[in-house]
XYZ file of C-alpha atoms in Angstrom:
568
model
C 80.772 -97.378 -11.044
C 82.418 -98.386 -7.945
C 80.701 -97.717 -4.278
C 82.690 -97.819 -1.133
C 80.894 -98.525 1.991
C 82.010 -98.171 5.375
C 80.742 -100.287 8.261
C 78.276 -103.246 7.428
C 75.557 -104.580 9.996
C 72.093 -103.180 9.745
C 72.717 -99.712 7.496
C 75.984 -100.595 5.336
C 75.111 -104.220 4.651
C 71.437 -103.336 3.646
C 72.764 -100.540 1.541
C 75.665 -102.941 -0.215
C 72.851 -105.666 -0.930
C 70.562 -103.070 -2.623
C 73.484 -101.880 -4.842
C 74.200 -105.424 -6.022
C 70.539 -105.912 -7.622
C 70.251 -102.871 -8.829
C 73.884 -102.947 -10.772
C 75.173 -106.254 -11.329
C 78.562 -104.457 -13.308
C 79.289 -102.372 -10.426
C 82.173 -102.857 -8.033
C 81.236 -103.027 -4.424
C 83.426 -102.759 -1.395
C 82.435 -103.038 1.956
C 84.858 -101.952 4.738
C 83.814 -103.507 8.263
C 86.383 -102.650 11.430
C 85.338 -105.492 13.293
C 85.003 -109.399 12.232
C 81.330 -109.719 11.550
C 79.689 -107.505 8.479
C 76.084 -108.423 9.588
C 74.536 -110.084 12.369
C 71.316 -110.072 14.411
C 72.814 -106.875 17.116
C 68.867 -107.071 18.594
C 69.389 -110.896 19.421
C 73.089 -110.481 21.606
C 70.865 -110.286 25.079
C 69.066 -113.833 24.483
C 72.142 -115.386 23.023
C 73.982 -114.320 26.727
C 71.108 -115.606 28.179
C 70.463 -118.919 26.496
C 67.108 -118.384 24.555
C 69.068 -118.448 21.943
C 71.502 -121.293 21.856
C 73.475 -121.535 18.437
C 75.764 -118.622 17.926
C 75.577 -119.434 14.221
C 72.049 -118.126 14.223
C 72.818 -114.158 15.251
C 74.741 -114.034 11.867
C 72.793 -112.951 8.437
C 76.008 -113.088 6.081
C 79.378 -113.183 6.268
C 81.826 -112.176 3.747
C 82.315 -115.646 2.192
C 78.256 -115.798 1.833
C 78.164 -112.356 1.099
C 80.686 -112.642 -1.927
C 79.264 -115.994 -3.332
C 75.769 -114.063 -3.115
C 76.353 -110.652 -4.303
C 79.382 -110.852 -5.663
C 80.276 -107.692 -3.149
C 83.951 -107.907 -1.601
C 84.057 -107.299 1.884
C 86.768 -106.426 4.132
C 86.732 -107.241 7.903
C 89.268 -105.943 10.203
C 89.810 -102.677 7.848
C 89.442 -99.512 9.574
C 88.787 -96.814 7.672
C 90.890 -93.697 9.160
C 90.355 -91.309 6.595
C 88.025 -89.658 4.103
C 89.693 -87.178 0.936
C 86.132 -85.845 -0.544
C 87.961 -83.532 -2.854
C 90.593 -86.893 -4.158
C 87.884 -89.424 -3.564
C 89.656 -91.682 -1.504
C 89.508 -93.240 1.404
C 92.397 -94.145 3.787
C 92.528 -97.649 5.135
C 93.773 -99.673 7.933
C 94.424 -103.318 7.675
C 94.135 -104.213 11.930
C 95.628 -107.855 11.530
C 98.839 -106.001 9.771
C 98.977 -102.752 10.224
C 99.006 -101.732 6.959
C 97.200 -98.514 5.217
C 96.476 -97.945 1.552
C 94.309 -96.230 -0.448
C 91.022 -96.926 -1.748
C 89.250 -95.169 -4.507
C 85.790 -94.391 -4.887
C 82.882 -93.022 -7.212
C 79.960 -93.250 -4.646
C 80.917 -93.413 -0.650
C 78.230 -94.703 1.714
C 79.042 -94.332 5.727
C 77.584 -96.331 8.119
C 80.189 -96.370 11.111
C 76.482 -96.933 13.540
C 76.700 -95.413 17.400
C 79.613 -96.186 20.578
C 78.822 -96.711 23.408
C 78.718 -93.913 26.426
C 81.220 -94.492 28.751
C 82.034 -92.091 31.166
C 85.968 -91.663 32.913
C 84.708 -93.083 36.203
C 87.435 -94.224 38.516
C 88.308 -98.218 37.924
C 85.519 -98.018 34.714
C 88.653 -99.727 32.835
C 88.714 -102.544 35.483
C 88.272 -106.110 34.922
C 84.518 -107.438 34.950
C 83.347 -104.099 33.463
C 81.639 -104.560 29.913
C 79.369 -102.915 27.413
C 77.079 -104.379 24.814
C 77.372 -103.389 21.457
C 78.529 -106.420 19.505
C 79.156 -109.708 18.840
C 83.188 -109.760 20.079
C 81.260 -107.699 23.493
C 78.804 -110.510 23.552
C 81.444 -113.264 23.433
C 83.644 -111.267 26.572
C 80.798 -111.214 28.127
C 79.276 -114.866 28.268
C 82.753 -116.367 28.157
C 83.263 -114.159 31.648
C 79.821 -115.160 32.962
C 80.744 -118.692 32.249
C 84.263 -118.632 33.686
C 83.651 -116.889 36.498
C 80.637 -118.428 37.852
C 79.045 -114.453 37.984
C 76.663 -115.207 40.637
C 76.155 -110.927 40.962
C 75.419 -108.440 38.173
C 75.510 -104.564 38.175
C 73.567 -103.039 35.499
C 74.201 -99.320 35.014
C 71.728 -97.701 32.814
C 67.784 -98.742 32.556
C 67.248 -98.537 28.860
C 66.141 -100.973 26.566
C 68.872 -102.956 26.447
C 69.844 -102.767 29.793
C 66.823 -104.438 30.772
C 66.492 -107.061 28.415
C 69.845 -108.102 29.515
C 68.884 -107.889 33.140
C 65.759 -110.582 32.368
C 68.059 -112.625 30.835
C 71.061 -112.548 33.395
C 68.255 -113.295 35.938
C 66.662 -116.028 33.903
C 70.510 -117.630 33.694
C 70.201 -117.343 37.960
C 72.023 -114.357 38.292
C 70.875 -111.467 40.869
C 70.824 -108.306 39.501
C 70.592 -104.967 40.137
C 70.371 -102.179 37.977
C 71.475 -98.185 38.200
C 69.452 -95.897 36.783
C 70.002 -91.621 36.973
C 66.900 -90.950 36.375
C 63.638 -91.252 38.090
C 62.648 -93.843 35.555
C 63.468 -97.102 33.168
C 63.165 -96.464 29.915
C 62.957 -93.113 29.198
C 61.230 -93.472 25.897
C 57.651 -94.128 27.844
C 56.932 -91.751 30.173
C 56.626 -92.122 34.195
C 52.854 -93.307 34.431
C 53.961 -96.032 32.188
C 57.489 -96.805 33.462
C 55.599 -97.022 37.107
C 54.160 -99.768 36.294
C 57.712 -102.041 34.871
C 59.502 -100.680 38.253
C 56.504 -102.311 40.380
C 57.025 -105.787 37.696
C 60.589 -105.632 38.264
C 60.646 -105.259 41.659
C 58.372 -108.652 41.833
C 60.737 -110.220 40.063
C 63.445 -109.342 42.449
C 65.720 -107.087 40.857
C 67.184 -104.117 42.490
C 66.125 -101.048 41.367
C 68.198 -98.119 42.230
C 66.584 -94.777 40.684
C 67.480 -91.747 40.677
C 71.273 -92.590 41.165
C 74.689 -92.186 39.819
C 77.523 -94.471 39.970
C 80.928 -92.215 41.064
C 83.621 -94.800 41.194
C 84.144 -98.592 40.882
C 86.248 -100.415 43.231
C 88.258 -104.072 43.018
C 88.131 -106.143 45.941
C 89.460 -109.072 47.239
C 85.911 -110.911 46.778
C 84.736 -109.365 43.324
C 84.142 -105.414 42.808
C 81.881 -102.660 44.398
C 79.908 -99.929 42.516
C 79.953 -97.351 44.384
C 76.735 -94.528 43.911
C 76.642 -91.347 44.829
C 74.104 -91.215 47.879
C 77.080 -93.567 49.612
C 76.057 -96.664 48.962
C 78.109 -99.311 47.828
C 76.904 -102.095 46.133
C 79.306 -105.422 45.812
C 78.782 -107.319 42.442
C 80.767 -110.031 40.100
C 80.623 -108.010 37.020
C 79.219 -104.313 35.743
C 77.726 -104.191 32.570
C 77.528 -100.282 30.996
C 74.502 -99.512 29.248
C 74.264 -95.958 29.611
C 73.517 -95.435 26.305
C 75.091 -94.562 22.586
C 76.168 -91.810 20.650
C 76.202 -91.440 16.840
C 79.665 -92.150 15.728
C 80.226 -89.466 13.317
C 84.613 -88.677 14.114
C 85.541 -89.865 10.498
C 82.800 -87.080 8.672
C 83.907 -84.476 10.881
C 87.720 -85.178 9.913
C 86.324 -84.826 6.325
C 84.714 -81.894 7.059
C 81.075 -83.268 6.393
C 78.129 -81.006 8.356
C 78.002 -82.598 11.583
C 74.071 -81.837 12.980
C 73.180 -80.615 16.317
C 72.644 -83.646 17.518
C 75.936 -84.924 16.600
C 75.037 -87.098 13.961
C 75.999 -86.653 10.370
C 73.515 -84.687 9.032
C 71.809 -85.707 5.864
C 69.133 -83.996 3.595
C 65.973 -85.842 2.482
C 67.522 -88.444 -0.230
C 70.136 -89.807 2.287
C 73.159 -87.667 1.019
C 75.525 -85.808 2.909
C 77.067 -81.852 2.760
C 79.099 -83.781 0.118
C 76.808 -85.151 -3.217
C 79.113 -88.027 -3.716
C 79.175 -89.028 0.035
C 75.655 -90.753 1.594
C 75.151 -91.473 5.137
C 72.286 -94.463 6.909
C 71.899 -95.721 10.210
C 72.484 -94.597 14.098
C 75.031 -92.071 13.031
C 72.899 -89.780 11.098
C 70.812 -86.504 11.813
C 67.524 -86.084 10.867
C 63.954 -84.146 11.193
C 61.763 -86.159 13.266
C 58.431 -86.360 11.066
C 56.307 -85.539 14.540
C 58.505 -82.459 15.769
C 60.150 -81.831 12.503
C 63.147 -81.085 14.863
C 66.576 -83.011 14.613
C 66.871 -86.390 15.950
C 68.364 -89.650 16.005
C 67.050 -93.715 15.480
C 69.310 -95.720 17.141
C 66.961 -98.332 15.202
C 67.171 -101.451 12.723
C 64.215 -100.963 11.549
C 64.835 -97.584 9.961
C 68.764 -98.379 9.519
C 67.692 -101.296 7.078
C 64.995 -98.640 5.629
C 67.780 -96.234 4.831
C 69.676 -98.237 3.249
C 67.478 -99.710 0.279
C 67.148 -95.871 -0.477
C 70.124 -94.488 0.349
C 71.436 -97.638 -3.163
C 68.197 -96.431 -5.031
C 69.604 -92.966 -5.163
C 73.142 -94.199 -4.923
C 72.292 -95.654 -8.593
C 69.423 -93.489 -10.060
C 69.850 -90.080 -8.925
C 68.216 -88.598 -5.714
C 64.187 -90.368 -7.028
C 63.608 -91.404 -3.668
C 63.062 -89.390 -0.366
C 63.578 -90.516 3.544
C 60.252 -89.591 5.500
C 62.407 -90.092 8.948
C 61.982 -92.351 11.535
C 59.091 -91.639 14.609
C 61.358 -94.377 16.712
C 58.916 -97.105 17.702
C 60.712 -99.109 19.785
C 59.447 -102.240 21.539
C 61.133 -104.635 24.587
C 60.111 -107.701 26.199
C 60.728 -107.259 30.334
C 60.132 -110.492 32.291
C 56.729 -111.044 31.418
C 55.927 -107.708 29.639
C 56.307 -106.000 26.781
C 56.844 -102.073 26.577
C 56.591 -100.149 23.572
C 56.471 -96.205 22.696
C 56.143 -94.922 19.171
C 56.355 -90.988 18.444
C 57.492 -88.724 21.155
C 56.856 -88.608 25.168
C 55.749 -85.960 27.048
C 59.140 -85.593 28.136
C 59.946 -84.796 25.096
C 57.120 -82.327 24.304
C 58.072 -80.131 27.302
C 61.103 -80.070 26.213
C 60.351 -78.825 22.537
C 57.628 -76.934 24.189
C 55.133 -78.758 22.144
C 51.626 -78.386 23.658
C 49.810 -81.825 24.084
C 47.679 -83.018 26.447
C 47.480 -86.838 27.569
C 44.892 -89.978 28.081
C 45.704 -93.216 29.849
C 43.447 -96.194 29.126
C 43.513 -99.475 30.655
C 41.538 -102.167 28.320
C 41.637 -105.801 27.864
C 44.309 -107.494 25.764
C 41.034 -109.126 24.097
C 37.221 -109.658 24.747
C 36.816 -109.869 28.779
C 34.166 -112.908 28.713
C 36.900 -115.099 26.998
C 39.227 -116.812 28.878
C 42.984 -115.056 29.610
C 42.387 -112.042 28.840
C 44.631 -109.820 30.707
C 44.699 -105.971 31.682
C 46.820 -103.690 29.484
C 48.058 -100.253 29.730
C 47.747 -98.060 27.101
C 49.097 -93.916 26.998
C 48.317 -91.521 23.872
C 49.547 -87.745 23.970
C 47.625 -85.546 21.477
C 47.301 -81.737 20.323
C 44.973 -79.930 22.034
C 43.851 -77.558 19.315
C 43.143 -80.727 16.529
C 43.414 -84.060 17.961
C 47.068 -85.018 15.933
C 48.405 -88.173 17.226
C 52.136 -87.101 19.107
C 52.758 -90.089 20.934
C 51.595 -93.569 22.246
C 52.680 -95.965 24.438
C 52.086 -99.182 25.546
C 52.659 -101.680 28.589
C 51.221 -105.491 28.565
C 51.256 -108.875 29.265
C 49.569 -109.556 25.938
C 48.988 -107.500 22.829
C 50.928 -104.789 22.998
C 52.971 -105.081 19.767
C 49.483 -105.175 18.028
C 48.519 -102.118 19.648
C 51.496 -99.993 19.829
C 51.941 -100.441 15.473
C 48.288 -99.617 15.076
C 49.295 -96.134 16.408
C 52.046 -95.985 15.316
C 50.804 -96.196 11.827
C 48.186 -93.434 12.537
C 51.276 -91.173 13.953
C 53.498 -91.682 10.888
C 50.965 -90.523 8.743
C 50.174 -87.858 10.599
C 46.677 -89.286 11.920
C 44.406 -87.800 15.076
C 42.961 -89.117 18.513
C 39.723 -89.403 15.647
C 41.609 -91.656 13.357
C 42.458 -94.171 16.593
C 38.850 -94.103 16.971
C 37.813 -95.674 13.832
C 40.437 -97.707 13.060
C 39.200 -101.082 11.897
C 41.123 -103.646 13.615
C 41.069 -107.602 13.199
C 38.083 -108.944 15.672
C 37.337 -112.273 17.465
C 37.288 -113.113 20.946
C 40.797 -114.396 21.313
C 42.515 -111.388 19.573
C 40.205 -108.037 20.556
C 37.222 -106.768 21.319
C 34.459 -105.034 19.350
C 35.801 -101.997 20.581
C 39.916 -102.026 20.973
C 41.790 -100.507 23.630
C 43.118 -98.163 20.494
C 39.816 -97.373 19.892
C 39.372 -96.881 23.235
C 42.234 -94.368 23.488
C 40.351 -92.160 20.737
C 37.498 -92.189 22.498
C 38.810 -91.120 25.348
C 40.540 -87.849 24.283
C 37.573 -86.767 21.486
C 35.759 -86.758 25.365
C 38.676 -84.759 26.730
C 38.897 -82.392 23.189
C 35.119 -81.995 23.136
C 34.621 -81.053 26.603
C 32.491 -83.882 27.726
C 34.680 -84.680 30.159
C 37.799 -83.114 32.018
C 40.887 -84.626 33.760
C 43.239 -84.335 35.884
C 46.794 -86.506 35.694
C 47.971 -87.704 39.350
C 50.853 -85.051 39.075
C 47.933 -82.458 38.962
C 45.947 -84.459 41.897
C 48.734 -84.397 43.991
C 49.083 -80.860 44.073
C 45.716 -79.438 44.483
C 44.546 -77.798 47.906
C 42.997 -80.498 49.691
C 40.638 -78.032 51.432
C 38.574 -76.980 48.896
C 38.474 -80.474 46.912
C 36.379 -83.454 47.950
C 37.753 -86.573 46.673
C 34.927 -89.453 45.423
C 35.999 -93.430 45.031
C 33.283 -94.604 42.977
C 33.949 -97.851 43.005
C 32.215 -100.544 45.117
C 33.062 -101.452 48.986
C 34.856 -104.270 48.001
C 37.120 -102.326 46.158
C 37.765 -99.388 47.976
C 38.245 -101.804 51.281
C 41.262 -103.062 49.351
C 42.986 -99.930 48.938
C 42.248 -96.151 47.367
C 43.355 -92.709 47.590
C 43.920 -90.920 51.364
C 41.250 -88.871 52.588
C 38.544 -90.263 49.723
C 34.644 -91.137 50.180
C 33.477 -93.579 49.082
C 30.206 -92.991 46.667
C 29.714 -96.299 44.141
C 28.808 -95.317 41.242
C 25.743 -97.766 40.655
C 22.267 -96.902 42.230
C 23.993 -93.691 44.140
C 22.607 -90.420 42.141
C 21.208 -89.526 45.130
C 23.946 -88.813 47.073
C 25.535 -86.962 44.128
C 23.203 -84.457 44.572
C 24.224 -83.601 48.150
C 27.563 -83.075 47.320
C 29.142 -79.646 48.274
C 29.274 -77.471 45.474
C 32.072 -75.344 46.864
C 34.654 -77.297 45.986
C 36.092 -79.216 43.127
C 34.898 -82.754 43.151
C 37.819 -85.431 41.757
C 36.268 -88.844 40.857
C 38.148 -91.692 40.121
C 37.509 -95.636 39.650
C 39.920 -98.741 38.897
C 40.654 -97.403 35.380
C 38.495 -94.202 34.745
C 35.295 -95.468 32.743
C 33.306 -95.564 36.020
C 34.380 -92.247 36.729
C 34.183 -91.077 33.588
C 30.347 -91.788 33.995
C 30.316 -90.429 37.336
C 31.619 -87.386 36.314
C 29.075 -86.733 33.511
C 26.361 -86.877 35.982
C 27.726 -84.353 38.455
C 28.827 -82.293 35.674
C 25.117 -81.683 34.300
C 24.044 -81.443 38.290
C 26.247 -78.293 38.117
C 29.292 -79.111 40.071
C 33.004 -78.866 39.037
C 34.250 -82.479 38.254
C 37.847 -83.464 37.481
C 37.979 -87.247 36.292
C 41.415 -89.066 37.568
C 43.457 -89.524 34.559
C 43.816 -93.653 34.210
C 42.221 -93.939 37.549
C 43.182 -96.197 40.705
C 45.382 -97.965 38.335
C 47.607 -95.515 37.732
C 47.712 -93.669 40.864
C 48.344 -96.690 42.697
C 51.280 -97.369 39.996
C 52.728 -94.318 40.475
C 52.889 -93.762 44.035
C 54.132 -96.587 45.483
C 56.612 -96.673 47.861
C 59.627 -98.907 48.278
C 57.929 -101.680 50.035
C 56.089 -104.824 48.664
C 55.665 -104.288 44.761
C 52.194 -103.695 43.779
C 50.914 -106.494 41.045
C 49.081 -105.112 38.199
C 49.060 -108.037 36.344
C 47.777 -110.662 38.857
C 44.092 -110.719 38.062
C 42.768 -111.479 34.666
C 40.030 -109.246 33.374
C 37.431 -111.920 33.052
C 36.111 -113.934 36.318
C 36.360 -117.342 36.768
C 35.712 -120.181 34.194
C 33.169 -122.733 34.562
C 34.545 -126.166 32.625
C 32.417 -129.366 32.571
């Protein structure tokens, strides 16, 4: 049997590993376009910015280790151009000569992975403009950092990687300021969430330009300028394009493989293509999302190395074993946080027109009375009719990667706000509480699903008629004295029934506290007084996140969620 794969890295090198243990007589090929068959494409971002020194280090194999290992020939610099499905053949390119030929094959595996967006802007093929894809990208890039003395960075796009690399170009003392379309970083999470990494980033002194578009760049005289399109012009050493990636999927279109609607290749449940002999892993292929059971993409390593252990299994055996799909948990490290989503966003859900309805919980990254615990920030988005688990998100200082695969776990297996609720997680002190933030979560929309208690998100809030709708802080002096919501009363919640009972009952009473379980209490008591409560979704916390203005950044990770400790 011989198996042709094409592209290496996360999907193809995975896949041409697999093969070799399962079938030691086999022949194995491995076609790679560009000099490195697998390396650590997650790390590039800390090698640029030093936390990673050694180069040698982002490389798993190359194809010297690779053929002493698995006895698996592959071949760098060899573009495949060409796919014959009906000759079995594919057509290849040797770069360093020029050369094509021929290559047979009984099995084909594709894994040509995503490119890079980049859009015909005006100068976008000038000098100092890069993108971040691999390790020959990563070497133009810190060799021109180096060089250059890049004392000013550009960053257009505000996903994942576009703000790890902007930690790290601002850890290595550059100033940076990043471009962003959209309202938000990080689309993944959703705005209540993303808030709160604007108001980080902002303290940390980058420049965050939302809801802008970059038109044209320009070379000068004394570096470059970006310029957007509200006019403003932004002078910089060097642009770095992280708009985002596409599936590459040109060479199984020219074969005439189904192409999906999202542009991937699309593959059915074992891996395999429109063509039984051809099979298809990583960022360039199409397939259901397990929450949505619509079409989607992973532009993942995680489920690109999944793919490809299965994708040899049935490459070997027959089609035994079947791809469940990939619910895209995705985590990042920002400064000092760490942001995570798992499953889909409300974004999202609109725009499937998938009904959910949302809880925001702020807990402790572990027990409060021991020392460092820190506030976290935790989103779920549910069914309303049966509690199913859609999406979850998570912002920290601490903890977060915990949380974030606890639900993610519960979404992949198609769990409810009722499974977060009595999940069993690992207690002590130092790591949790008796009852976790995820537990938390569940707790708070069973309240929501049962009717014990009813919300309203800050979106909502803001566009109620403030006429008929008294507004209660229930919080103490102290707190409200430091800041709260226009036009609010302030009613603490502790030793105040009384007053509750005077409230009008003509209009629509909105509590809120620092992070809702005050006013979730408050709002069960003037519920069974008989008055119309609303509870503010995540409370101050969140509001305060959310509607800040452009001034001084507001820091929601200052204060530790225990008080002060005594040491002898």
């Amino acid at each position: 049997m011989k198996y042709v794969i094409v592209g290496g890295v996360a999907g193809g090198a995975s896949t041409a590993a697999r093969l070799r243990r399962l079938d030691e007589n086999a022949e194995i090929i491995l076609f790679e376009r560009g000099e490195y068959i697998s390396y650590a494409n997650c790390g590039l971002p800390y090698y640029i910015g030093d936390v990673i020194y050694e180069r040698q280090k982002l490389f798993v194999q190359t194809p010297e280790s690779f053929a002493a290992r698995f006895n698996i020939e592959a071949r760098i610099r060899s573009e495949v151009k060409g796919i014959e499905p009906g000759k079995k053949v594919v057509t290849v390119c040797d770069l360093n000569s020029g050369k094509r030929y021929e290559e047979s094959y009984d099995k084909l595996i594709l894994s040509p992975g995503a490119e890079p967006v980049r859009p015909p802007l005006p100068g976008i093929d000038g000098d100092g403009i890069f993108t971040l894809r691999n390790v020959s990208d990563t070497d133009r890039v810190k060799e021109y950092v180096e060089e250059r003395d890049v004392k000013r960075v550009v960053i257009v796009g505000a996903g994942f990687i576009g703000l790890e690399m902007a930690e790290n170009l601002h850890e290595y003392g550059i100033d940076v300021s990043i471009v962003e379309m959209a309202d938000q970083v990080m689309t993944p999470v959703d705005y209540e969430m993303a808030a709160i990494v604007h108001q980080h980033l902002k303290a940390k002194g980058v420049g965050l330009y939302l809801q802008e578009a970059v038109t044209a760049f320009r070379q000068t005289g004394e570096g470059m300028e970006v310029v957007l399109r509200s006019g403003l012009i932004l002078q910089t050493d060097m642009v770095l394009l992280s708009i985002g990636v596409r599936p590459d999927a040109r060479l199984a279109k020219a074969a005439g493989l189904e192409i999906g609607e999202t542009g991937g290749i699309k593959v059915n449940e074992y891996l395999q293509t429109s063509d039984p002999d051809i099979y298809a892993v990583g960022d360039a292929i199409e397939f259901p999302n397990p929450v949505s059971g619509r079409p989607a993409l992973a532009f993942l390593a995680g489920p690109a190395n999944k793919q490809g252990r299965i994708c040899a299994d049935n490459a070997v055996y027959g089609n035994r074993r079947k791809y469940k799909g990939s619910i895209n948990t995705a985590i990042a490290k920002v400064f000092d946080l760490t942001v995570g989503a798992a499953g889909l966003s409300a974004k999202m859900l609109e725009r499937l027109q998938i009904p959910y309805r949302e809880a925001i919980i702020h807990g402790a990254s572990h027990a409060g009375y021991y020392p460092g615990a820190i506030m976290m920030d935790i989103k779920i988005n549910f069914s309303p009719t049966d509690g199913k688990l859609l999406g979850a998100q998570v912002v920290a200082a601490d903890g977060a990667d915990k949380r974030l695969e606890m639900m993610s776990a519960v979404i992949r297996e198609g769990g409810s706000v009722y499974d977060l609720m009595e999940l069993e997680q690992a207690y002590a002190p130092p790591y949790s509480s008796a009852k976790d933030p995820v537990n938390m979560a569940g707790f708070v929309a069973d309240n929501m699903l049962s009717g014990k208690v009813k919300m309203i998100s800050w979106r909502e809030f803001q566009a109620m008629d403030t006429e008929s709708t008294l507004v209660v802080d229930v919080r103490v002096p102290g707190e409200f004295a430091e800041g709260s919501i226009e036009g609010a009363v302030n009613i603490p919640l502790d030793g105040s029934r009384a007053e509750y009972r005077n409230l009008p009952k003509d209009k629509t009473i909105v509590v809120f506290c620092a992070i809702g379980l005050r006013g979730y209490i408050a709002a069960r008591v003037l519920m069974q007084l008989g008055y119309s409560v609303l509870n503010l979704n995540g409370g101050y916390r969140t509001y305060a996140a959310v509607t800040a203005g452009k001034g001084n950044p507001v820091n929601l990770f200052s204060v530790p969620c225990s008080g002060p400790v005594n040491k002898k």
